[in-house]
Short mmCIF file of C-alpha atoms in Angstrom, two decimals:
data_model
loop_
_atom_site.label_atom_id
_atom_site.label_comp_id
_atom_site.label_asym_id
_atom_site.label_seq_id
_atom_site.Cartn_x
_atom_site.Cartn_y
_atom_site.Cartn_z
CA MET A 1 0.00 0.00 0.00
CA ALA A 2 3.04 2.28 0.14
CA GLU A 3 5.50 2.66 -2.71
CA HIS A 4 9.16 3.49 -2.17
CA VAL A 5 9.98 6.92 -3.59
CA ALA A 6 13.64 7.42 -2.69
CA SER A 7 16.35 6.94 -0.07
CA VAL A 8 18.90 9.70 0.45
CA THR A 9 22.01 9.46 2.60
CA TRP A 10 22.82 12.57 4.66
CA PRO A 11 26.61 12.39 5.10
CA ARG A 12 28.03 12.89 8.58
CA ASP A 13 30.30 15.71 7.39
CA ALA A 14 27.20 17.58 6.17
CA HIS A 15 25.31 17.57 9.44
CA GLY A 16 28.22 17.16 11.84
CA TYR A 17 26.28 15.02 14.27
CA GLY A 18 24.28 11.80 14.36
CA GLY A 19 21.80 9.72 16.31
CA PHE A 20 18.75 11.33 14.70
CA SER A 21 15.63 9.91 16.31
CA GLY A 22 12.82 12.23 15.22
CA ILE A 23 11.80 14.44 12.31
CA GLU A 24 8.95 16.84 11.60
CA LEU A 25 8.19 18.43 8.21
CA ALA A 26 6.21 21.47 7.16
CA ALA A 27 3.02 20.81 5.22
CA ASP A 28 4.84 21.16 1.90
CA GLY A 29 7.56 18.64 2.79
CA GLY A 30 10.25 21.34 2.75
CA ASN A 31 11.25 22.88 6.08
CA PHE A 32 12.13 20.35 8.77
CA ILE A 33 13.21 19.94 12.39
CA ALA A 34 15.19 16.90 13.55
CA ILE A 35 16.38 15.76 16.97
CA SER A 36 19.18 13.47 18.12
CA ASP A 37 19.09 11.00 20.99
CA ARG A 38 22.14 12.75 22.41
CA GLY A 39 20.20 15.93 23.00
CA GLY A 40 20.78 17.80 19.75
CA ILE A 41 18.31 19.66 17.56
CA THR A 42 18.61 21.15 14.09
CA ARG A 43 16.37 22.69 11.47
CA GLY A 44 16.66 23.17 7.74
CA ARG A 45 15.06 22.55 4.38
CA LEU A 46 14.72 19.61 2.02
CA HIS A 47 15.10 20.79 -1.57
CA ARG A 48 13.26 18.66 -4.12
CA ASN A 49 13.21 18.20 -7.88
CA ALA A 50 10.13 18.30 -10.11
CA GLU A 51 9.27 14.72 -9.11
CA GLY A 52 9.39 15.62 -5.43
CA ILE A 53 12.58 13.67 -4.73
CA ILE A 54 15.04 15.15 -2.23
CA THR A 55 18.10 16.58 -3.98
CA VAL A 56 19.74 18.75 -1.28
CA ILE A 57 19.50 18.70 2.52
CA GLU A 58 20.24 22.12 3.97
CA ALA A 59 20.49 22.41 7.76
CA GLU A 60 21.71 24.70 10.52
CA PRO A 61 24.42 23.55 12.94
CA VAL A 62 23.10 21.24 15.65
CA ARG A 63 22.22 22.95 18.95
CA MET A 64 21.99 21.28 22.33
CA LEU A 65 18.57 21.10 23.95
CA ARG A 66 18.02 23.12 27.10
CA GLY A 67 16.23 22.33 30.35
CA THR A 68 13.64 24.34 32.23
CA ASP A 69 16.42 26.48 33.74
CA GLY A 70 17.72 27.46 30.31
CA ALA A 71 20.99 25.52 30.73
CA VAL A 72 22.04 22.71 28.38
CA LEU A 73 20.48 19.44 29.53
CA PRO A 74 22.80 17.25 31.65
CA ARG A 75 24.24 14.28 29.77
CA ASP A 76 22.01 11.76 31.57
CA GLN A 77 18.83 13.68 30.64
CA ARG A 78 19.42 14.15 26.89
CA ASP A 79 17.96 10.97 25.37
CA ALA A 80 15.45 12.71 23.08
CA GLU A 81 13.36 10.22 21.10
CA GLY A 82 9.95 11.51 20.02
CA LEU A 83 9.24 14.80 18.25
CA ALA A 84 6.08 16.72 17.39
CA VAL A 85 5.25 20.33 16.49
CA ASP A 86 1.86 21.83 17.35
CA ALA A 87 -0.23 24.22 15.26
CA THR A 88 1.42 27.28 16.84
CA GLY A 89 4.96 26.04 16.13
CA ARG A 90 5.79 24.90 19.65
CA ILE A 91 8.13 21.90 19.74
CA LEU A 92 7.33 18.84 21.89
CA ILE A 93 9.98 16.23 22.66
CA SER A 94 9.69 12.96 24.58
CA PHE A 95 12.65 11.45 26.39
CA GLU A 96 13.96 8.11 27.60
CA GLY A 97 16.15 7.76 30.67
CA VAL A 98 14.23 10.47 32.52
CA HIS A 99 10.79 9.63 31.12
CA ARG A 100 9.05 12.90 30.33
CA VAL A 101 7.79 15.30 27.67
CA LEU A 102 9.24 18.81 27.38
CA ARG A 103 7.78 21.69 25.41
CA TYR A 104 9.84 24.37 23.69
CA ASN A 105 7.81 27.49 22.95
CA SER A 106 10.33 28.54 20.30
CA TYR A 107 13.37 27.01 18.64
CA GLY A 108 16.34 27.20 21.03
CA SER A 109 14.30 28.33 24.03
CA ALA A 110 14.28 26.95 27.56
CA ALA A 111 11.99 23.97 28.14
CA VAL A 112 8.61 23.85 29.82
CA ALA A 113 7.98 20.59 31.70
CA LEU A 114 4.65 18.92 31.00
CA PRO A 115 2.87 16.74 33.58
CA ARG A 116 3.93 13.10 33.87
CA HIS A 117 1.65 10.10 34.02
CA PRO A 118 2.41 7.87 37.05
CA ASP A 119 3.13 4.97 34.69
CA PHE A 120 6.13 6.80 33.23
CA LYS A 121 8.26 6.03 36.28
CA THR A 122 7.73 2.29 35.74
CA PHE A 123 9.17 2.23 32.20
CA PRO A 124 12.58 0.71 31.49
CA ALA A 125 15.46 3.14 31.05
CA ASN A 126 15.94 2.35 27.35
CA GLY A 127 12.42 1.37 26.34
CA SER A 128 10.08 4.21 27.11
CA LEU A 129 8.69 7.25 25.26
CA GLU A 130 10.05 6.63 21.76
CA ALA A 131 7.02 7.92 19.84
CA LEU A 132 5.22 11.27 20.11
CA ALA A 133 2.47 12.86 18.01
CA ILE A 134 -0.09 15.69 18.13
CA ASP A 135 -3.56 15.33 16.64
CA GLY A 136 -5.65 18.00 14.94
CA ALA A 137 -7.29 18.99 18.23
CA GLY A 138 -3.93 19.60 19.90
CA ASN A 139 -3.94 16.47 22.05
CA ILE A 140 -0.49 14.95 22.68
CA TRP A 141 -0.06 11.19 22.24
CA THR A 142 2.84 8.96 23.27
CA LEU A 143 3.63 5.31 23.87
CA PRO A 144 6.60 3.28 25.11
CA GLU A 145 8.88 1.16 22.95
CA GLU A 146 8.63 -1.82 25.28
CA SER A 147 5.66 -3.40 27.03
CA GLU A 148 5.04 -6.69 28.79
CA ASP A 149 1.27 -6.13 28.80
CA PRO A 150 -0.49 -8.91 26.85
CA ARG A 151 -2.85 -6.27 25.44
CA GLY A 152 0.08 -4.60 23.67
CA PHE A 153 1.61 -1.14 23.94
CA PRO A 154 -0.22 1.34 26.21
CA VAL A 155 -1.02 4.64 24.52
CA TYR A 156 -1.19 7.85 26.55
CA ARG A 157 -3.06 11.07 25.68
CA LEU A 158 -2.47 14.49 27.25
CA ARG A 159 -5.61 16.63 27.06
CA GLY A 160 -6.33 19.70 29.18
CA GLY A 161 -3.23 19.11 31.28
CA GLU A 162 -4.22 15.55 32.25
CA TRP A 163 -2.85 12.26 30.97
CA MET A 164 -5.20 9.39 30.18
CA GLN A 165 -4.42 5.88 28.99
CA PRO A 166 -7.41 5.08 26.76
CA PHE A 167 -6.25 1.99 24.86
CA HIS A 168 -3.44 -0.31 23.78
CA ILE A 169 -2.00 -0.94 20.33
CA PRO A 170 -1.77 -4.70 19.76
CA ARG A 171 1.68 -6.19 19.34
CA VAL A 172 2.16 -7.97 16.02
CA GLY A 173 5.34 -9.98 15.70
CA ARG A 174 8.67 -8.69 17.03
CA PHE A 175 8.30 -5.09 15.88
CA LEU A 176 8.53 -2.30 18.48
CA PRO A 177 7.18 1.29 18.21
CA VAL A 178 9.81 3.97 17.53
CA GLY A 179 7.95 6.88 15.90
CA ALA A 180 4.48 8.24 15.23
CA ASP A 181 2.61 11.04 13.50
CA PHE A 182 -0.91 12.09 12.57
CA GLY A 183 -1.31 12.53 8.85
CA PRO A 184 -3.23 15.24 7.00
CA ASP A 185 -6.02 12.66 6.76
CA GLY A 186 -6.32 12.68 10.57
CA ARG A 187 -5.15 9.08 10.89
CA PHE A 188 -2.45 7.78 13.21
CA TYR A 189 0.71 6.39 11.60
CA LEU A 190 3.02 4.20 13.69
CA LEU A 191 6.62 3.46 12.70
CA GLU A 192 7.96 0.20 14.15
CA ARG A 193 11.36 -1.48 14.09
CA ASP A 194 12.79 -4.97 14.30
CA PHE A 195 16.47 -5.97 14.44
CA ARG A 196 18.47 -9.10 13.78
CA LEU A 197 22.18 -9.32 14.44
CA LEU A 198 22.94 -10.92 11.09
CA GLY A 199 20.25 -9.14 9.10
CA GLY A 200 20.17 -5.56 10.30
CA PHE A 201 17.05 -3.46 10.72
CA ALA A 202 13.57 -3.92 9.32
CA SER A 203 10.86 -1.25 9.44
CA ARG A 204 7.09 -1.33 9.38
CA VAL A 205 4.41 1.37 9.26
CA ARG A 206 0.88 0.67 10.44
CA ARG A 207 -2.07 3.07 10.09
CA PHE A 208 -4.92 3.45 12.60
CA ASP A 209 -8.12 5.41 13.12
CA ILE A 210 -8.62 7.00 16.53
CA SER A 211 -12.08 8.12 17.64
CA GLY A 212 -12.50 9.25 21.22
CA ASP A 213 -11.12 6.48 23.42
CA ARG A 214 -11.09 3.82 20.68
CA ILE A 215 -8.52 2.79 18.12
CA THR A 216 -9.31 0.71 15.06
CA GLY A 217 -7.54 -0.38 11.89
CA GLY A 218 -3.87 -1.20 11.95
CA GLU A 219 -3.30 -2.13 8.31
CA VAL A 220 0.34 -2.51 7.34
CA LEU A 221 1.31 0.12 4.78
CA LEU A 222 4.89 -1.03 4.39
CA GLN A 223 7.27 -3.59 5.80
CA SER A 224 10.87 -3.44 4.64
CA ARG A 225 13.30 -6.30 4.31
CA PHE A 226 16.03 -6.66 6.91
CA GLY A 227 18.92 -4.47 5.82
CA GLN A 228 16.87 -2.62 3.18
CA HIS A 229 17.04 0.62 5.18
CA ASP A 230 19.10 1.76 8.13
CA ASN A 231 17.73 2.21 11.67
CA LEU A 232 14.59 4.25 10.90
CA GLU A 233 13.33 5.93 14.08
CA GLY A 234 11.48 9.13 13.16
CA ILE A 235 8.49 9.66 10.86
CA ALA A 236 6.69 12.66 9.39
CA VAL A 237 3.47 12.30 7.38
CA TRP A 238 2.43 14.97 4.87
CA GLN A 239 0.60 15.50 1.59
CA ASP A 240 2.52 15.98 -1.64
CA PRO A 241 1.41 18.32 -4.49
CA LEU A 242 -0.39 15.47 -6.24
CA GLY A 243 -2.52 14.81 -3.17
CA GLY A 244 -0.71 11.64 -2.06
CA ILE A 245 0.27 10.86 1.50
CA ARG A 246 4.06 10.84 1.93
CA LEU A 247 5.92 9.06 4.73
CA THR A 248 9.32 10.65 5.41
CA MET A 249 11.53 8.73 7.83
CA ILE A 250 14.98 9.38 9.29
CA SER A 251 17.51 6.86 10.60
CA ASP A 252 19.60 6.85 13.75
CA ASP A 253 23.19 5.96 12.87
CA ASN A 254 24.05 5.32 16.54
CA PHE A 255 27.25 7.30 15.88
CA PHE A 256 28.57 4.05 14.39
CA PRO A 257 30.81 4.28 11.28
CA LEU A 258 29.11 1.37 9.50
CA GLN A 259 25.68 3.00 9.75
CA ARG A 260 24.38 6.14 8.09
CA THR A 261 21.86 8.93 8.49
CA GLU A 262 19.28 8.16 5.85
CA LEU A 263 16.09 9.92 4.76
CA VAL A 264 13.63 7.41 3.32
CA GLU A 265 10.35 8.33 1.64
CA TYR A 266 7.32 6.28 0.64
CA ARG A 267 4.09 7.36 -1.01
CA VAL A 268 0.86 5.78 0.20
CA SER A 269 -0.99 4.52 -2.85
CA SER A 270 -4.29 3.62 -1.19
#
């Protein structure tokens, strides 16, 4: 249901960093914001040809994220994983290690701490708030990467300053959630990842409908082969000039020389 459009490597010497774990795009698929799991943030523009394929990635130098006191986040509090931007341009980031969501009212500003659900303190250090998304009503959604609950992965919604846990997303196979976004169609897109030592990474995107406290659907839009793409962790969903839904994903190179920062795009055909 999703057709591969292109994969573009973003060389390390071009961005000067690594570990990218989240990406958000403007409605036209041009301007972007990306975060790193070592507490970095950058913004720039994706230049495209007439077919909409990325030709040049232009970005500002990476900045370090700041805490609520305006100082650079301590090293043990920098594991930024999920990224979302609300309708007013405020930046929301979810973190592992210290499980929380911070809001940045402008690019480069000090953080504002959002409330925490009591469940957050029970999450494993390296398996918590990987995915973050904002719906059309401004509600914030997140879920952990790991869950031992037989119902699947618990999903949390922040509305009116209060977290609720309305439903679970069923686990299917070995894939784990690593990124999420609401598309221009109002549907919820979930990026998942699997890994095999001798095969590399595989990625999957499922699409859901959320209505009130219910979630339905879950059709698989794409499932890559092991090793087909690098470690895709962030996803942005937007509409291209022809009216198609585009899935733009970014990989985390883990600061490892044999991996790469890759931008991968698919077009949803139905």
